[in-house]
Coordinates of C-alpha atoms in Angstrom, one line a residue:
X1 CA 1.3 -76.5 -125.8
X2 CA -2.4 -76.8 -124.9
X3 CA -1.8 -74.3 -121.5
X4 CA 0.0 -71.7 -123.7
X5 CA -2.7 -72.0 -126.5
X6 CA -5.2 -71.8 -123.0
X7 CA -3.5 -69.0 -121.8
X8 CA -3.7 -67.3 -125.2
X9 CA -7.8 -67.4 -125.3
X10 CA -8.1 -66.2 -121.9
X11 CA -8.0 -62.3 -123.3
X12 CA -10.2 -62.9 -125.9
X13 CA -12.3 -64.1 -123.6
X14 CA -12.3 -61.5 -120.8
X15 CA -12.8 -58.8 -123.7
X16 CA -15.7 -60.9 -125.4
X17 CA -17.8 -60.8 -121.7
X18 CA -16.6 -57.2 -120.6
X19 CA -18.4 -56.0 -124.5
X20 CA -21.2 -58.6 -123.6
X21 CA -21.5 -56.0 -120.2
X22 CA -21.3 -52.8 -121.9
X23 CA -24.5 -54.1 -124.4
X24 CA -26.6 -54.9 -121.7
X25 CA -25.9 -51.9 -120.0
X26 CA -26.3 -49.7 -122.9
X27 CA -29.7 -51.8 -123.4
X28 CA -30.7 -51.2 -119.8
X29 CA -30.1 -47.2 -120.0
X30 CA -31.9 -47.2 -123.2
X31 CA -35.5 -48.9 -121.4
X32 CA -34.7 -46.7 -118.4
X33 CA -34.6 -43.9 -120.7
X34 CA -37.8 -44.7 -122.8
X35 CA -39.6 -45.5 -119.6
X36 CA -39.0 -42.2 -118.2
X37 CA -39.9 -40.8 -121.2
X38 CA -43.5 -42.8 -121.1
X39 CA -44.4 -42.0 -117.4
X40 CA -43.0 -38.1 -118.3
X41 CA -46.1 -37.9 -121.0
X42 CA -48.7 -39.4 -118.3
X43 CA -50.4 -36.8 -116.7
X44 CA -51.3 -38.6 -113.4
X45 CA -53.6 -35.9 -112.4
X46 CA -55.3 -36.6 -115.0
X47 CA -55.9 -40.6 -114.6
X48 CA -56.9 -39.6 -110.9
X49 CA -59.5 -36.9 -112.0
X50 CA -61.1 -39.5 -114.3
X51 CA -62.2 -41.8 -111.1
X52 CA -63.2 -38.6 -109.0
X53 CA -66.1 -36.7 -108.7
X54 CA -66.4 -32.8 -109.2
X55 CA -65.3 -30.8 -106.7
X56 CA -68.2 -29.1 -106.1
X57 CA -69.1 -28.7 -102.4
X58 CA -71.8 -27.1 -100.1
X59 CA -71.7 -23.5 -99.3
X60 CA -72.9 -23.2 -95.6
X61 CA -72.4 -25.8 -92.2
X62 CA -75.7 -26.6 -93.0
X63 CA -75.5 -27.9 -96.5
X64 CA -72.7 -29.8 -95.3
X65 CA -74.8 -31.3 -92.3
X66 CA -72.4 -30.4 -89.4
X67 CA -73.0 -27.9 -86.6
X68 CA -71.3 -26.7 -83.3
X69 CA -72.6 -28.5 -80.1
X70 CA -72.5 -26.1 -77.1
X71 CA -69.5 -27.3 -76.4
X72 CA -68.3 -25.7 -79.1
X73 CA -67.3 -29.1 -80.8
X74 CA -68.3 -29.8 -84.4
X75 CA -70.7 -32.5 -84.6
X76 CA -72.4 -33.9 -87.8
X77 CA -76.4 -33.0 -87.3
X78 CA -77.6 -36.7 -88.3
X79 CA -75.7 -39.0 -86.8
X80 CA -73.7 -36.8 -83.9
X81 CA -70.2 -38.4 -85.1
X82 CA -67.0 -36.2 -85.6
X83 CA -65.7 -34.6 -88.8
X84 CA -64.7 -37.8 -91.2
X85 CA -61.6 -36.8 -93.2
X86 CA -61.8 -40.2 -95.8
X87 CA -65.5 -39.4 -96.6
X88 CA -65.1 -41.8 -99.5
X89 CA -62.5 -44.1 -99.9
X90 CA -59.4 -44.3 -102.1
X91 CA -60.3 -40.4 -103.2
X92 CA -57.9 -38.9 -100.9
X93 CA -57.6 -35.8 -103.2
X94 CA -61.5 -35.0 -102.8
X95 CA -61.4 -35.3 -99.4
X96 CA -58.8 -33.3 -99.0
X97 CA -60.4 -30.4 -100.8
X98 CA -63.8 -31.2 -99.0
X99 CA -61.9 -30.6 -95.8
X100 CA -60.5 -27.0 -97.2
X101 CA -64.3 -26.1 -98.5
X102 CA -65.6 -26.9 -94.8
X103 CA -62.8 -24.9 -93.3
X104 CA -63.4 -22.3 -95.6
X105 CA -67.1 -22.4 -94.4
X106 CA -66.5 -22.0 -90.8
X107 CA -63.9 -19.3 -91.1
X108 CA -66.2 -16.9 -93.2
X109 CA -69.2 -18.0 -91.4
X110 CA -66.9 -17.2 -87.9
X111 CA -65.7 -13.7 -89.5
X112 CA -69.4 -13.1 -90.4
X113 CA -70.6 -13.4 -86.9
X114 CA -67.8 -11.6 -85.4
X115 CA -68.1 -8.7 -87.6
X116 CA -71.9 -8.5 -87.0
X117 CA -71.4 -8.5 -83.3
X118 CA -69.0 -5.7 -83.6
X119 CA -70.8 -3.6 -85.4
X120 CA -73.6 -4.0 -83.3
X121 CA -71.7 -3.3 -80.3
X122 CA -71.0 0.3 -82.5
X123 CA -74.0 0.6 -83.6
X124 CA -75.7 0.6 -79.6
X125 CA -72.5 2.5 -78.6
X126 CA -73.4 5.3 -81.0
X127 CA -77.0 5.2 -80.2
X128 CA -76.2 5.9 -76.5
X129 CA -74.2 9.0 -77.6
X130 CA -77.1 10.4 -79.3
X131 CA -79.0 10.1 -76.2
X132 CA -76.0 10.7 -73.2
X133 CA -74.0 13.2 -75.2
X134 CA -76.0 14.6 -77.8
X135 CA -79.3 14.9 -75.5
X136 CA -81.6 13.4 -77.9
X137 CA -84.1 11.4 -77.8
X138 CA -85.0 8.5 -79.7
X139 CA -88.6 8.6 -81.5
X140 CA -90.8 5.6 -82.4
X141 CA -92.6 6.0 -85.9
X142 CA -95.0 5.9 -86.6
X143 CA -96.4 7.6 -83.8
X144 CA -99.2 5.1 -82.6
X145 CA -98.1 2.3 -83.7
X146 CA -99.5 -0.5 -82.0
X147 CA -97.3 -3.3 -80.0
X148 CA -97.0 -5.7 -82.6
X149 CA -96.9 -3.7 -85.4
X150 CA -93.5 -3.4 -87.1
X151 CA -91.6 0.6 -86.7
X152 CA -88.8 2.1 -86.8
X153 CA -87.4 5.3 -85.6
X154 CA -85.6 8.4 -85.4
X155 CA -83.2 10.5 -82.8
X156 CA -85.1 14.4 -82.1
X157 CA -83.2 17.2 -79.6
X158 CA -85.6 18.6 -76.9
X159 CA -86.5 21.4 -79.5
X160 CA -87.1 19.4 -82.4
X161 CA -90.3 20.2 -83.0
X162 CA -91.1 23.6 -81.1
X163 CA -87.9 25.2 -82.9
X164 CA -89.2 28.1 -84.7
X165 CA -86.2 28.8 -86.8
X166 CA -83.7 26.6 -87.8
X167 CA -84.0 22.9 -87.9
X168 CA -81.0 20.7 -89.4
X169 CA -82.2 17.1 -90.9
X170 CA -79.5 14.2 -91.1
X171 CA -79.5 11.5 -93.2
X172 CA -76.5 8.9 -94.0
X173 CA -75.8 6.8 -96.8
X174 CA -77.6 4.2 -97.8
X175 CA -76.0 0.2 -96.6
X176 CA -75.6 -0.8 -92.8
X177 CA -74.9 2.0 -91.3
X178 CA -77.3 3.3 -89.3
X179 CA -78.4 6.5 -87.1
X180 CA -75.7 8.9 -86.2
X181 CA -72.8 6.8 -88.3
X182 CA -71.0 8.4 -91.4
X183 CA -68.6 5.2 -92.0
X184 CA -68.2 2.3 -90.0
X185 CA -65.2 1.9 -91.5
X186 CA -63.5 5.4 -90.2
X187 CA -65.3 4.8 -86.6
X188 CA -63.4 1.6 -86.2
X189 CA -60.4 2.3 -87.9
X190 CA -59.9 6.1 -87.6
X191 CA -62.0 7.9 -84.7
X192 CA -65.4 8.7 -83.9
X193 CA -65.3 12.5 -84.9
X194 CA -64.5 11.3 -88.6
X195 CA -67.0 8.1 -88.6
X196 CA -70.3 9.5 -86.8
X197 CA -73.0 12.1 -86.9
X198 CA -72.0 13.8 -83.4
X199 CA -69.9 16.8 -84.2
X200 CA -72.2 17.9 -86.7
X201 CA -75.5 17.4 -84.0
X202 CA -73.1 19.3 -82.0
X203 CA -72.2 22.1 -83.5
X204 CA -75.6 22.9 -85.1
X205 CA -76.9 22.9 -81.7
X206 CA -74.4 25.7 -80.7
X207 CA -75.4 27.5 -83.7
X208 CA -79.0 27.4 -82.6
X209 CA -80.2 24.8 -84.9
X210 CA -82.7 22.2 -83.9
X211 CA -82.0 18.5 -85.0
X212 CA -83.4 15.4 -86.3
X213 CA -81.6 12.4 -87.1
X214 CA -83.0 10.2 -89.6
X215 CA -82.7 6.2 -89.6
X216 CA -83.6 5.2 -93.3
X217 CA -81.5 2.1 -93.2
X218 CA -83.9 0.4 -90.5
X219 CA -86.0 -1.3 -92.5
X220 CA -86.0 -4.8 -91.1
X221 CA -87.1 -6.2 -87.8
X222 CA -85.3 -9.1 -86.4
X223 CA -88.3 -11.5 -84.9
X224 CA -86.1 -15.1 -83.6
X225 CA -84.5 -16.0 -87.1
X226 CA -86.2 -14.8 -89.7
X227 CA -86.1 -10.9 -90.7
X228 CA -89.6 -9.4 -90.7
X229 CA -89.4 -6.5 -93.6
X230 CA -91.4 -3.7 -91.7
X231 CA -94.6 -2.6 -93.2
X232 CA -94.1 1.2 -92.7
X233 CA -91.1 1.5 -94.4
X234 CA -89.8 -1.1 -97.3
X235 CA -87.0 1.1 -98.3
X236 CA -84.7 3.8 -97.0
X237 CA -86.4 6.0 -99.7
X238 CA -90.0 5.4 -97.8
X239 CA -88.3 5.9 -94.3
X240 CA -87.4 9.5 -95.6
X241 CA -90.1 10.2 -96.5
X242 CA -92.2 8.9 -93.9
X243 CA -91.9 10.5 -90.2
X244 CA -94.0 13.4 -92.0
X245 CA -96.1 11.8 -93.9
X246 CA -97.6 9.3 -90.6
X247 CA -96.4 11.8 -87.5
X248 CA -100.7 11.8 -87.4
X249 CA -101.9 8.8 -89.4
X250 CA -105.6 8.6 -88.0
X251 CA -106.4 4.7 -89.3
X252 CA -104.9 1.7 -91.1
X253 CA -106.9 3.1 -94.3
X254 CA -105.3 5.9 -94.7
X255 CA -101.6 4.6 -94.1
X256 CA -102.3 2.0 -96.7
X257 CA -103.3 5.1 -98.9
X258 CA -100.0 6.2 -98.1
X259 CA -98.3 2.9 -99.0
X260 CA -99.9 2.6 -102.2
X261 CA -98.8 6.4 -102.9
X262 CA -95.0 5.4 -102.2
X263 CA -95.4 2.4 -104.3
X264 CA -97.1 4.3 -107.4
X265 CA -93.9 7.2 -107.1
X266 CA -91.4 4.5 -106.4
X267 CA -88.5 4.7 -109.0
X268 CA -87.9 1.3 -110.7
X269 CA -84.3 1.6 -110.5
X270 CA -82.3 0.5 -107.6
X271 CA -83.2 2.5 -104.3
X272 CA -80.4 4.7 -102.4
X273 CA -80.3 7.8 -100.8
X274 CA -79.5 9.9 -103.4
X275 CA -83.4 9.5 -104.6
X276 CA -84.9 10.6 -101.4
X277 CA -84.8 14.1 -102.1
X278 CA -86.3 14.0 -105.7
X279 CA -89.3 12.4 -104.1
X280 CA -90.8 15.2 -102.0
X281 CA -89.8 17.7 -104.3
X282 CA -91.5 16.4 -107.2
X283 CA -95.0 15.9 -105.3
X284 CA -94.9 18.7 -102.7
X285 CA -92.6 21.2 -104.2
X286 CA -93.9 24.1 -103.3
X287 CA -94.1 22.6 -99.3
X288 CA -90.2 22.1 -99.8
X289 CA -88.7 25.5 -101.4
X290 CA -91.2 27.0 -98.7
X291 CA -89.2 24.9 -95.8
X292 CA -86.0 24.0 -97.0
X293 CA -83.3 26.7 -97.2
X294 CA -80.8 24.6 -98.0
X295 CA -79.2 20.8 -98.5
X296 CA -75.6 19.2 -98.3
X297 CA -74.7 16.3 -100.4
X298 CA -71.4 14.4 -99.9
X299 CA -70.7 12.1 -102.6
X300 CA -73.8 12.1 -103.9
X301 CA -74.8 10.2 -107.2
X302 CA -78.5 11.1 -107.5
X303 CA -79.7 11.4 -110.5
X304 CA -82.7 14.2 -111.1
X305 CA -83.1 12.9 -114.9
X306 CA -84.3 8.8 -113.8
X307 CA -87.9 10.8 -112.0
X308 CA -89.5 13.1 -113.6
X309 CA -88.5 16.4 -111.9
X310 CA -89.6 19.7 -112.8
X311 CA -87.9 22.3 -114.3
X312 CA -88.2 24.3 -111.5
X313 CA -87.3 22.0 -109.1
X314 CA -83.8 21.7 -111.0
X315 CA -83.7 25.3 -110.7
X316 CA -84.5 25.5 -107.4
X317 CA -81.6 22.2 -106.7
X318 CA -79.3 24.7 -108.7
X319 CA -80.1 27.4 -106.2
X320 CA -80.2 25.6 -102.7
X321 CA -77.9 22.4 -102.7
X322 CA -74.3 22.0 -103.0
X323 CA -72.7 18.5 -103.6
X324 CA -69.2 17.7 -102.1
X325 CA -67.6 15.2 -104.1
X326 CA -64.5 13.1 -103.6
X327 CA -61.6 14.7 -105.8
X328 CA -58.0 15.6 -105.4
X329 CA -58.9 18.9 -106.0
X330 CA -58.5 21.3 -102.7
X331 CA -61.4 21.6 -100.7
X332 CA -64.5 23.5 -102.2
X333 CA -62.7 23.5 -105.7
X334 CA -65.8 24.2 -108.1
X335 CA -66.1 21.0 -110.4
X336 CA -67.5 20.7 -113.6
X337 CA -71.2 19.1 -113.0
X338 CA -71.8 15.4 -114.7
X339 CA -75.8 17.0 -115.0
X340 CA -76.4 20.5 -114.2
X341 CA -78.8 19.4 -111.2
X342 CA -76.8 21.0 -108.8
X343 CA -73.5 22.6 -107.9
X344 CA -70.5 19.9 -107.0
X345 CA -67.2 21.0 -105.5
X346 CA -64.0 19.0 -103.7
X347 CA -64.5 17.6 -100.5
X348 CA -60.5 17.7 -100.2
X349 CA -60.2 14.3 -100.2
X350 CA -60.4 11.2 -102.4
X351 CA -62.2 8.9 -100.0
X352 CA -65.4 8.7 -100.1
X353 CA -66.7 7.6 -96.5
X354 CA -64.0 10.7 -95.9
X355 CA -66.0 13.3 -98.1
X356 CA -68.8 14.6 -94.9
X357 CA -66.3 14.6 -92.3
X358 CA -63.4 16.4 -94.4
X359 CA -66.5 19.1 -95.7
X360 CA -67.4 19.9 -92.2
X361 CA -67.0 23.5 -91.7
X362 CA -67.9 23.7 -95.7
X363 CA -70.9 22.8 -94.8
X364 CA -71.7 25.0 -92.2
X365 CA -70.5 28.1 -93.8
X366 CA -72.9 27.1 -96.8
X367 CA -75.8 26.7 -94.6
X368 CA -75.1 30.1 -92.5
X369 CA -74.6 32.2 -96.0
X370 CA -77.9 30.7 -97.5
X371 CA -80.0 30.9 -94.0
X372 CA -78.3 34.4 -93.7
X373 CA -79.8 35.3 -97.0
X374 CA -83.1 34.0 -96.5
X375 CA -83.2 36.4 -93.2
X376 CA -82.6 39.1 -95.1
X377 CA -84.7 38.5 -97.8
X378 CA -87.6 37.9 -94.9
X379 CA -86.2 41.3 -93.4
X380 CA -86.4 43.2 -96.7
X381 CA -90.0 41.5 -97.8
X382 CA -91.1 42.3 -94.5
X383 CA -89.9 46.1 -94.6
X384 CA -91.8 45.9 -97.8
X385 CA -94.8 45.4 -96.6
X386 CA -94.2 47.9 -93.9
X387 CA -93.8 50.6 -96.3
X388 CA -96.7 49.2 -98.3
X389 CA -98.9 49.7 -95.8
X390 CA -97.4 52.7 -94.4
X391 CA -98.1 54.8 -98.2
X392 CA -101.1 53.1 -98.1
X393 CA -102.2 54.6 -95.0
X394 CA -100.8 58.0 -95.7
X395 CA -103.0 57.6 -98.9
X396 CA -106.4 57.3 -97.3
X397 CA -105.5 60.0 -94.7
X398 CA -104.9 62.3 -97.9
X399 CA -107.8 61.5 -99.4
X400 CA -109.8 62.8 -96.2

């Protein structure tokens, strides 16, 4: 009796354990639940952040005190050791992005220094084709300026200065590029036609023009590290201006005369090329409409209303100078003028380091129509006079 009775609790039993297992289970995936739930609201980026210190790191090798031996190995400048990944212990998230701010360092500083030696390498090579192709030859300025003293200067063709007739000035943008370069951009990228002064030196001296090339941009001398800004010309606007102005300067007093002129004129906004003009036109404006038939602007944004300009200097601007403008316009489409300083019309092209090359033979068309009309305005003033002194002549002979 007591083994069937046994056997009879046995089930209950079994059941009461198997519903004691299902509780506990439930209970388990309940806490494994709310746990998730906790460490889901903890933003662990967060707790980290609170024991780190900013990320804020130096800009330069230097600041960071490491250097490349001439072994080319990096090297901290102090103590001579390696680069140290775990700069600081247990913060392996800051020294992880102090390693990606010092790589980011050497790869711009790198790029820097490879792009500067490439555009020097331009730069020299395009110099040499002033010289070797072009036939020019390159000028010191001032003129007597003494072995120490800081100069600059400019590219002249063998009839530069003897040319009685026709004398064509160049003068590129403001920035890095220097004598003879249009665009760095399109000499590297595109080809040297597009990017440099040369076809235009060339094909004025088939026309019989005599040329100068300008070098406004060279306004710093490198002495070791340190740039030496150069006394005779602080700004591209002064190195325009310049080769004139000291071709004879007799003694330091009277460049510094010269200096202080420059510096009374100077416009207070920010310097480019499109304010070079404005400056000898406002002070010697008769010398200029006397000697200047005519000037070419490509992408120009002067502005004739920041100096104060005359009105018959604008006139005069309105008259002689054309200014070919990036647009999608067809070339020499006439475009409405911003300020009615002078005439603006599509360079054909919506790039501007493309506007000079893509206006080339715009250009010279404009010159040869306006030189062609100052001829015969010379011829007709000329036969004027002529005739003039021919009545008056007959006039006297009457008369006796």
């Amino acid at each position: 009796m007591l083994s069937s009775q046994l056997c009879a609790a046995k089930p209950a039993v079994c059941i009461l354990m198997i519903a004691m297992a299902q509780v506990a289970a439930h209970e388990d995936g309940e806490k494994t639940t709310a746990l998730k739930d906790l460490l889901s609201r903890i933003d662990l980026d967060e707790l980290m952040k609170k024991d780190e210190p900013p990320f804020t790191f130096p800009q330069t090798l230097e600041e960071f005190e490491y250097a490349f031996n001439e072994h080319g190995q990096l090297r901290h400048t102090k103590t001579g050791e390696h680069f140290i990944f775990n700069a600081r212990e247990d913060l392996h998230r800051w020294n992880q992005k102090r390693y990606e701010a010092l790589g980011e360092v050497i790869h711009c500083q790198t790029e820097a220094a490879r792009q500067k030696a490439t555009l020097k390498i331009i730069t020299q090579y395009v110099y040499e084709l002033l010289e070797n192709k072009c036939n020019m030859t390159k000028a010191i300025i001032p003129v007597d300026a003494a072995a120490d003293e800081p100069s600059s200067f400019i590219y002249l063709s063998p009839d530069a200065l003897s040319n009685p007739s026709k004398l064509l000035v160049l003068i590129q943008g403001s920035g890095v590029v220097r004598a003879g370069q249009w665009a760095r951009r399109l000499i590297i990228n595109q080809d040297l036609d597009s990017g440099t002064q040369i076809p235009f030196i060339t094909r004025a001296m088939e026309e019989g023009y005599s040329v100068i090339v300008l070098n406004p941009n060279e306004n710093h001398l490198e002495v070791e590290k340190p740039s030496e800004p150069s006394t005779f010309s602080s700004s591209p606007t002064e190195h325009f201006d310049e080769p004139v102005e000291k071709k004879e300067r007799k003694d330091d007093k009277e460049g510094k005369k010269r200096r202080e002129f420059y510096e009374k004129y100077r416009n207070p906004q920010k310097e480019t090329e499109t304010e070079r003009i404005p400056i000898r036109l406002n002070h010697r404006e008769t010398e200029v409409r006397n000697k200047v038939c005519a000037v070419a602007l490509t992408d120009s944004a002067h502005s004739m209303w920041l100096q104060d300009t005359s009105k018959s200097t604008q006139d005069w601007m309105q008259q002689h100078c054309c200014n070919w403008v990036s647009s999608p316009e067809p070339l020499d489409t006439p475009l409405d003028s911003m300020l009615p300083d002078c005439p603006r019309v599509s360079a054909g092209t919506e790039r501007h380091e493309l506007t000079s090359w893509m206006s080339f033979e715009s250009i010279f068309r404009f010159f040869g129509e306006v030189v062609e009309a100052k001829e015969d305005e010379e011829t007709e003033e000329t036969s004027n006079i002529v005739t003039t002194r021919s009545s008056s002549l007959k006039s006297k002979h009457l008369e006796l």
